[in-house]
């Protein structure tokens, strides 16, 4: 399993990561990412941060430290050469969700019966879609759809995407690796969210459906 998960409810931190690299390298990369973030959050409490810019700077620094650690490990140990990982992170505070993303793990928002993808995939085919070379439908079945163009630990520095969302009553956030959305489409995810109100049961049902639909990859979900 090359996926890792981070859940720090007391700090409002939630993240998933999907590692890549030969042998055990992908697993090491994703685990290192979430461990480094957890350690950073514990060592540097956020209580003094009083505006959105301070929060984003904090998250950038946190991700920078994780990136540096993975990059150094990949370039120090031959067996870790080429390892890297995705990271999608949600930090909840003061009625807002601060989101950071590197790679193709995703954050969705379910609101009012609609499911919106908040993050943007850092993939080769998504670059082609944005350039107008491929349609979204063509990208979904393109054999290069899992080629990542940005990942944690792949380069000495990393530039995550950042998003901010005002949280409304009954909002549901889903943070997941591609093992979910490659197997379960948006319509099926919405159908589950409309009928199940327990977040743990939502995760269980989505994992079950992803496996029934093929289960070609590790499936990691926070809801």
PDB file of C-alpha atoms in Angstrom:
ATOM      1  CA  UNK A   1       0.000   0.000   0.000  1.00  0.00           C
ATOM      2  CA  UNK A   2       1.626   3.224  -1.176  1.00  0.00           C
ATOM      3  CA  UNK A   3      -1.098   5.460   0.319  1.00  0.00           C
ATOM      4  CA  UNK A   4      -0.848   7.165   3.714  1.00  0.00           C
ATOM      5  CA  UNK A   5      -3.374   9.076   5.775  1.00  0.00           C
ATOM      6  CA  UNK A   6      -3.249  11.872   8.368  1.00  0.00           C
ATOM      7  CA  UNK A   7      -6.067  12.712  10.753  1.00  0.00           C
ATOM      8  CA  UNK A   8      -5.438  15.193  13.577  1.00  0.00           C
ATOM      9  CA  UNK A   9      -8.937  16.158  14.673  1.00  0.00           C
ATOM     10  CA  UNK A  10      -7.768  18.228  17.628  1.00  0.00           C
ATOM     11  CA  UNK A  11      -5.733  20.431  15.255  1.00  0.00           C
ATOM     12  CA  UNK A  12      -8.168  20.286  12.334  1.00  0.00           C
ATOM     13  CA  UNK A  13      -5.630  18.648  10.002  1.00  0.00           C
ATOM     14  CA  UNK A  14      -6.586  15.994   7.474  1.00  0.00           C
ATOM     15  CA  UNK A  15      -4.501  14.710   4.560  1.00  0.00           C
ATOM     16  CA  UNK A  16      -3.949  11.819   2.168  1.00  0.00           C
ATOM     17  CA  UNK A  17      -0.852  11.026   0.122  1.00  0.00           C
ATOM     18  CA  UNK A  18      -0.183   8.544  -2.658  1.00  0.00           C
ATOM     19  CA  UNK A  19       3.445   7.545  -3.073  1.00  0.00           C
ATOM     20  CA  UNK A  20       5.342   6.606  -6.203  1.00  0.00           C
ATOM     21  CA  UNK A  21       8.683   4.940  -6.819  1.00  0.00           C
ATOM     22  CA  UNK A  22      10.129   1.451  -7.127  1.00  0.00           C
ATOM     23  CA  UNK A  23      10.214  -1.174  -4.372  1.00  0.00           C
ATOM     24  CA  UNK A  24       9.072   0.263  -1.049  1.00  0.00           C
ATOM     25  CA  UNK A  25       9.977   3.825  -2.057  1.00  0.00           C
ATOM     26  CA  UNK A  26       6.408   5.002  -2.717  1.00  0.00           C
ATOM     27  CA  UNK A  27       5.232   3.776   0.653  1.00  0.00           C
ATOM     28  CA  UNK A  28       8.179   5.481   2.351  1.00  0.00           C
ATOM     29  CA  UNK A  29       7.536   8.755   0.508  1.00  0.00           C
ATOM     30  CA  UNK A  30       3.837   8.964   1.423  1.00  0.00           C
ATOM     31  CA  UNK A  31       4.457   7.937   5.032  1.00  0.00           C
ATOM     32  CA  UNK A  32       7.265  10.474   5.352  1.00  0.00           C
ATOM     33  CA  UNK A  33       4.995  13.229   4.021  1.00  0.00           C
ATOM     34  CA  UNK A  34       2.254  12.725   6.609  1.00  0.00           C
ATOM     35  CA  UNK A  35       4.724  12.099   9.447  1.00  0.00           C
ATOM     36  CA  UNK A  36       6.668  15.278   8.695  1.00  0.00           C
ATOM     37  CA  UNK A  37       3.468  17.331   8.572  1.00  0.00           C
ATOM     38  CA  UNK A  38       2.223  15.814  11.842  1.00  0.00           C
ATOM     39  CA  UNK A  39       5.532  16.549  13.554  1.00  0.00           C
ATOM     40  CA  UNK A  40       5.559  20.117  12.254  1.00  0.00           C
ATOM     41  CA  UNK A  41       2.019  20.773  13.495  1.00  0.00           C
ATOM     42  CA  UNK A  42       2.854  19.380  16.945  1.00  0.00           C
ATOM     43  CA  UNK A  43       6.143  21.313  17.210  1.00  0.00           C
ATOM     44  CA  UNK A  44       4.690  24.624  15.972  1.00  0.00           C
ATOM     45  CA  UNK A  45       1.158  25.170  17.296  1.00  0.00           C
ATOM     46  CA  UNK A  46      -1.005  27.444  15.149  1.00  0.00           C
ATOM     47  CA  UNK A  47      -2.707  29.343  17.963  1.00  0.00           C
ATOM     48  CA  UNK A  48      -0.916  32.612  17.127  1.00  0.00           C
ATOM     49  CA  UNK A  49      -2.006  32.667  13.458  1.00  0.00           C
ATOM     50  CA  UNK A  50      -4.682  35.319  13.056  1.00  0.00           C
ATOM     51  CA  UNK A  51      -5.246  35.766   9.302  1.00  0.00           C
ATOM     52  CA  UNK A  52      -5.456  33.695   6.119  1.00  0.00           C
ATOM     53  CA  UNK A  53      -2.057  34.801   4.852  1.00  0.00           C
ATOM     54  CA  UNK A  54      -0.379  33.557   8.016  1.00  0.00           C
ATOM     55  CA  UNK A  55      -2.182  30.216   7.658  1.00  0.00           C
ATOM     56  CA  UNK A  56      -1.121  29.801   4.022  1.00  0.00           C
ATOM     57  CA  UNK A  57       2.489  30.678   4.904  1.00  0.00           C
ATOM     58  CA  UNK A  58       2.364  28.120   7.708  1.00  0.00           C
ATOM     59  CA  UNK A  59       1.066  25.423   5.364  1.00  0.00           C
ATOM     60  CA  UNK A  60       3.676  26.303   2.721  1.00  0.00           C
ATOM     61  CA  UNK A  61       6.485  26.024   5.278  1.00  0.00           C
ATOM     62  CA  UNK A  62       5.062  22.770   6.577  1.00  0.00           C
ATOM     63  CA  UNK A  63       4.918  21.284   3.070  1.00  0.00           C
ATOM     64  CA  UNK A  64       8.387  22.640   2.251  1.00  0.00           C
ATOM     65  CA  UNK A  65       9.852  20.727   5.204  1.00  0.00           C
ATOM     66  CA  UNK A  66       8.160  17.500   4.083  1.00  0.00           C
ATOM     67  CA  UNK A  67       9.344  18.042   0.511  1.00  0.00           C
ATOM     68  CA  UNK A  68      12.937  18.634   1.621  1.00  0.00           C
ATOM     69  CA  UNK A  69      12.914  15.466   3.722  1.00  0.00           C
ATOM     70  CA  UNK A  70      11.607  13.259   0.904  1.00  0.00           C
ATOM     71  CA  UNK A  71      13.913  14.857  -1.681  1.00  0.00           C
ATOM     72  CA  UNK A  72      16.957  14.323   0.566  1.00  0.00           C
ATOM     73  CA  UNK A  73      16.005  10.691   1.242  1.00  0.00           C
ATOM     74  CA  UNK A  74      15.507  10.057  -2.480  1.00  0.00           C
ATOM     75  CA  UNK A  75      18.943  11.469  -3.265  1.00  0.00           C
ATOM     76  CA  UNK A  76      20.778   9.852  -0.342  1.00  0.00           C
ATOM     77  CA  UNK A  77      19.668   6.232  -0.572  1.00  0.00           C
ATOM     78  CA  UNK A  78      19.863   4.340  -3.871  1.00  0.00           C
ATOM     79  CA  UNK A  79      16.809   2.222  -3.048  1.00  0.00           C
ATOM     80  CA  UNK A  80      14.740   5.426  -2.659  1.00  0.00           C
ATOM     81  CA  UNK A  81      15.848   6.992  -5.938  1.00  0.00           C
ATOM     82  CA  UNK A  82      12.981   8.652  -7.789  1.00  0.00           C
ATOM     83  CA  UNK A  83      10.500   8.402  -4.959  1.00  0.00           C
ATOM     84  CA  UNK A  84       7.872  11.108  -4.517  1.00  0.00           C
ATOM     85  CA  UNK A  85       4.262  11.440  -3.373  1.00  0.00           C
ATOM     86  CA  UNK A  86       1.050  13.340  -3.892  1.00  0.00           C
ATOM     87  CA  UNK A  87      -0.454  15.315  -1.018  1.00  0.00           C
ATOM     88  CA  UNK A  88      -3.927  16.735  -0.517  1.00  0.00           C
ATOM     89  CA  UNK A  89      -4.396  18.500   2.796  1.00  0.00           C
ATOM     90  CA  UNK A  90      -7.361  20.201   4.473  1.00  0.00           C
ATOM     91  CA  UNK A  91      -6.987  22.384   7.554  1.00  0.00           C
ATOM     92  CA  UNK A  92     -10.222  23.462   9.243  1.00  0.00           C
ATOM     93  CA  UNK A  93     -10.290  26.559  11.455  1.00  0.00           C
ATOM     94  CA  UNK A  94     -12.607  29.491  12.216  1.00  0.00           C
ATOM     95  CA  UNK A  95     -15.356  28.296   9.871  1.00  0.00           C
ATOM     96  CA  UNK A  96     -12.991  27.975   6.909  1.00  0.00           C
ATOM     97  CA  UNK A  97     -11.274  25.118   5.107  1.00  0.00           C
ATOM     98  CA  UNK A  98      -7.718  25.830   3.944  1.00  0.00           C
ATOM     99  CA  UNK A  99      -6.698  23.370   1.230  1.00  0.00           C
ATOM    100  CA  UNK A 100      -3.257  22.558  -0.184  1.00  0.00           C
ATOM    101  CA  UNK A 101      -2.615  20.174  -3.054  1.00  0.00           C
ATOM    102  CA  UNK A 102       0.341  18.648  -4.905  1.00  0.00           C
ATOM    103  CA  UNK A 103      -0.228  15.875  -7.452  1.00  0.00           C
ATOM    104  CA  UNK A 104      -3.476  14.116  -8.330  1.00  0.00           C
ATOM    105  CA  UNK A 105      -5.043  13.225  -5.002  1.00  0.00           C
ATOM    106  CA  UNK A 106      -8.225  15.263  -4.674  1.00  0.00           C
ATOM    107  CA  UNK A 107     -10.430  17.285  -2.342  1.00  0.00           C
ATOM    108  CA  UNK A 108     -14.157  17.385  -3.102  1.00  0.00           C
ATOM    109  CA  UNK A 109     -16.911  19.468  -1.527  1.00  0.00           C
ATOM    110  CA  UNK A 110     -20.437  18.072  -1.341  1.00  0.00           C
ATOM    111  CA  UNK A 111     -22.946  20.888  -0.872  1.00  0.00           C
ATOM    112  CA  UNK A 112     -26.643  21.070  -1.664  1.00  0.00           C
ATOM    113  CA  UNK A 113     -26.661  17.803  -3.580  1.00  0.00           C
ATOM    114  CA  UNK A 114     -23.730  18.845  -5.800  1.00  0.00           C
ATOM    115  CA  UNK A 115     -20.180  17.491  -5.728  1.00  0.00           C
ATOM    116  CA  UNK A 116     -17.407  19.925  -6.724  1.00  0.00           C
ATOM    117  CA  UNK A 117     -13.744  19.050  -7.183  1.00  0.00           C
ATOM    118  CA  UNK A 118     -11.857  21.806  -5.343  1.00  0.00           C
ATOM    119  CA  UNK A 119      -8.315  20.768  -6.266  1.00  0.00           C
ATOM    120  CA  UNK A 120      -6.726  20.581  -9.699  1.00  0.00           C
ATOM    121  CA  UNK A 121      -4.885  17.451 -10.840  1.00  0.00           C
ATOM    122  CA  UNK A 122      -1.209  18.015 -11.545  1.00  0.00           C
ATOM    123  CA  UNK A 123      -1.138  15.490 -14.388  1.00  0.00           C
ATOM    124  CA  UNK A 124       0.128  15.512 -17.944  1.00  0.00           C
ATOM    125  CA  UNK A 125      -3.328  14.984 -19.447  1.00  0.00           C
ATOM    126  CA  UNK A 126      -4.862  17.767 -17.353  1.00  0.00           C
ATOM    127  CA  UNK A 127      -2.198  20.084 -18.783  1.00  0.00           C
ATOM    128  CA  UNK A 128      -3.384  19.037 -22.244  1.00  0.00           C
ATOM    129  CA  UNK A 129      -7.030  19.636 -21.280  1.00  0.00           C
ATOM    130  CA  UNK A 130      -6.204  23.154 -20.045  1.00  0.00           C
ATOM    131  CA  UNK A 131      -4.369  23.812 -23.323  1.00  0.00           C
ATOM    132  CA  UNK A 132      -7.408  22.682 -25.317  1.00  0.00           C
ATOM    133  CA  UNK A 133      -5.576  19.705 -26.837  1.00  0.00           C
ATOM    134  CA  UNK A 134      -7.703  17.043 -25.104  1.00  0.00           C
ATOM    135  CA  UNK A 135     -11.305  17.065 -23.935  1.00  0.00           C
ATOM    136  CA  UNK A 136     -12.126  16.007 -20.368  1.00  0.00           C
ATOM    137  CA  UNK A 137     -13.744  12.861 -21.814  1.00  0.00           C
ATOM    138  CA  UNK A 138     -10.619  12.000 -23.808  1.00  0.00           C
ATOM    139  CA  UNK A 139      -8.401  12.658 -20.773  1.00  0.00           C
ATOM    140  CA  UNK A 140     -10.442  10.244 -18.626  1.00  0.00           C
ATOM    141  CA  UNK A 141      -9.487   7.295 -20.851  1.00  0.00           C
ATOM    142  CA  UNK A 142      -6.031   8.446 -21.972  1.00  0.00           C
ATOM    143  CA  UNK A 143      -3.306   5.933 -21.069  1.00  0.00           C
ATOM    144  CA  UNK A 144      -1.170   8.805 -19.728  1.00  0.00           C
ATOM    145  CA  UNK A 145      -3.808  10.010 -17.238  1.00  0.00           C
ATOM    146  CA  UNK A 146      -1.758   8.944 -14.199  1.00  0.00           C
ATOM    147  CA  UNK A 147       1.461  10.659 -15.303  1.00  0.00           C
ATOM    148  CA  UNK A 148       2.169  13.217 -12.555  1.00  0.00           C
ATOM    149  CA  UNK A 149       3.861  16.528 -13.398  1.00  0.00           C
ATOM    150  CA  UNK A 150       4.200  17.820  -9.822  1.00  0.00           C
ATOM    151  CA  UNK A 151       4.833  15.797  -6.655  1.00  0.00           C
ATOM    152  CA  UNK A 152       6.259  16.134  -3.175  1.00  0.00           C
ATOM    153  CA  UNK A 153       9.946  15.166  -3.160  1.00  0.00           C
ATOM    154  CA  UNK A 154      10.361  15.155  -6.937  1.00  0.00           C
ATOM    155  CA  UNK A 155      12.267  18.470  -6.934  1.00  0.00           C
ATOM    156  CA  UNK A 156      14.195  20.489  -4.383  1.00  0.00           C
ATOM    157  CA  UNK A 157      11.318  22.966  -4.097  1.00  0.00           C
ATOM    158  CA  UNK A 158       7.581  22.570  -4.556  1.00  0.00           C
ATOM    159  CA  UNK A 159       4.702  24.968  -5.230  1.00  0.00           C
ATOM    160  CA  UNK A 160       1.383  23.618  -3.937  1.00  0.00           C
ATOM    161  CA  UNK A 161      -1.966  24.955  -5.033  1.00  0.00           C
ATOM    162  CA  UNK A 162      -3.871  26.683  -2.223  1.00  0.00           C
ATOM    163  CA  UNK A 163      -7.621  27.155  -1.897  1.00  0.00           C
ATOM    164  CA  UNK A 164      -9.913  28.557   0.781  1.00  0.00           C
ATOM    165  CA  UNK A 165     -13.581  27.708   1.297  1.00  0.00           C
ATOM    166  CA  UNK A 166     -16.123  29.155   3.725  1.00  0.00           C
ATOM    167  CA  UNK A 167     -17.746  26.194   5.467  1.00  0.00           C
ATOM    168  CA  UNK A 168     -21.537  26.052   5.513  1.00  0.00           C
ATOM    169  CA  UNK A 169     -23.844  23.844   7.565  1.00  0.00           C
ATOM    170  CA  UNK A 170     -24.022  20.249   6.222  1.00  0.00           C
ATOM    171  CA  UNK A 171     -20.961  20.661   3.984  1.00  0.00           C
ATOM    172  CA  UNK A 172     -19.066  17.409   3.468  1.00  0.00           C
ATOM    173  CA  UNK A 173     -15.432  17.304   2.369  1.00  0.00           C
ATOM    174  CA  UNK A 174     -13.916  14.215   0.776  1.00  0.00           C
ATOM    175  CA  UNK A 175     -10.138  13.869   0.572  1.00  0.00           C
ATOM    176  CA  UNK A 176      -9.063  10.882  -1.520  1.00  0.00           C
ATOM    177  CA  UNK A 177      -6.415   9.242  -3.657  1.00  0.00           C
ATOM    178  CA  UNK A 178      -6.997   8.270  -7.287  1.00  0.00           C
ATOM    179  CA  UNK A 179      -7.908   4.761  -6.189  1.00  0.00           C
ATOM    180  CA  UNK A 180     -11.377   6.152  -5.473  1.00  0.00           C
ATOM    181  CA  UNK A 181     -12.166   8.470  -8.360  1.00  0.00           C
ATOM    182  CA  UNK A 182     -10.608   6.239 -11.032  1.00  0.00           C
ATOM    183  CA  UNK A 183     -13.183   3.587 -10.119  1.00  0.00           C
ATOM    184  CA  UNK A 184     -16.205   5.523  -8.779  1.00  0.00           C
ATOM    185  CA  UNK A 185     -17.586   8.426 -10.822  1.00  0.00           C
ATOM    186  CA  UNK A 186     -19.077  11.622  -9.396  1.00  0.00           C
ATOM    187  CA  UNK A 187     -22.641  10.460  -9.876  1.00  0.00           C
ATOM    188  CA  UNK A 188     -22.027   7.329  -7.836  1.00  0.00           C
ATOM    189  CA  UNK A 189     -20.265   9.297  -5.084  1.00  0.00           C
ATOM    190  CA  UNK A 190     -23.233  11.691  -4.910  1.00  0.00           C
ATOM    191  CA  UNK A 191     -25.640   8.744  -4.675  1.00  0.00           C
ATOM    192  CA  UNK A 192     -23.745   7.446  -1.635  1.00  0.00           C
ATOM    193  CA  UNK A 193     -23.625  10.878   0.028  1.00  0.00           C
ATOM    194  CA  UNK A 194     -27.364  11.340  -0.486  1.00  0.00           C
ATOM    195  CA  UNK A 195     -28.257   8.099   1.278  1.00  0.00           C
ATOM    196  CA  UNK A 196     -25.649   7.655   4.037  1.00  0.00           C
ATOM    197  CA  UNK A 197     -25.155  10.172   6.856  1.00  0.00           C
ATOM    198  CA  UNK A 198     -22.383   8.501   8.848  1.00  0.00           C
ATOM    199  CA  UNK A 199     -19.016   9.676   7.515  1.00  0.00           C
ATOM    200  CA  UNK A 200     -17.277   6.395   8.415  1.00  0.00           C
ATOM    201  CA  UNK A 201     -20.049   4.472   6.627  1.00  0.00           C
ATOM    202  CA  UNK A 202     -19.626   6.727   3.580  1.00  0.00           C
ATOM    203  CA  UNK A 203     -15.921   5.818   3.455  1.00  0.00           C
ATOM    204  CA  UNK A 204     -16.667   2.103   3.870  1.00  0.00           C
ATOM    205  CA  UNK A 205     -19.266   2.155   1.098  1.00  0.00           C
ATOM    206  CA  UNK A 206     -17.047   4.130  -1.302  1.00  0.00           C
ATOM    207  CA  UNK A 207     -14.103   1.763  -0.751  1.00  0.00           C
ATOM    208  CA  UNK A 208     -16.430  -1.197  -1.328  1.00  0.00           C
ATOM    209  CA  UNK A 209     -17.736   0.298  -4.575  1.00  0.00           C
ATOM    210  CA  UNK A 210     -14.231   1.133  -5.800  1.00  0.00           C
ATOM    211  CA  UNK A 211     -13.204  -2.482  -5.225  1.00  0.00           C
ATOM    212  CA  UNK A 212     -16.328  -3.829  -6.918  1.00  0.00           C
ATOM    213  CA  UNK A 213     -15.660  -1.571  -9.916  1.00  0.00           C
ATOM    214  CA  UNK A 214     -12.130  -2.910 -10.345  1.00  0.00           C
ATOM    215  CA  UNK A 215     -10.031  -1.888  -7.358  1.00  0.00           C
ATOM    216  CA  UNK A 216      -6.915  -1.427  -9.459  1.00  0.00           C
ATOM    217  CA  UNK A 217      -5.153   0.814  -6.932  1.00  0.00           C
ATOM    218  CA  UNK A 218      -4.947   1.574  -3.225  1.00  0.00           C
ATOM    219  CA  UNK A 219      -8.067   3.417  -2.029  1.00  0.00           C
ATOM    220  CA  UNK A 220      -7.746   6.007   0.719  1.00  0.00           C
ATOM    221  CA  UNK A 221     -10.556   8.320   1.792  1.00  0.00           C
ATOM    222  CA  UNK A 222     -11.234  10.867   4.539  1.00  0.00           C
ATOM    223  CA  UNK A 223     -14.796  12.139   4.755  1.00  0.00           C
TER     224      UNK A 223
END
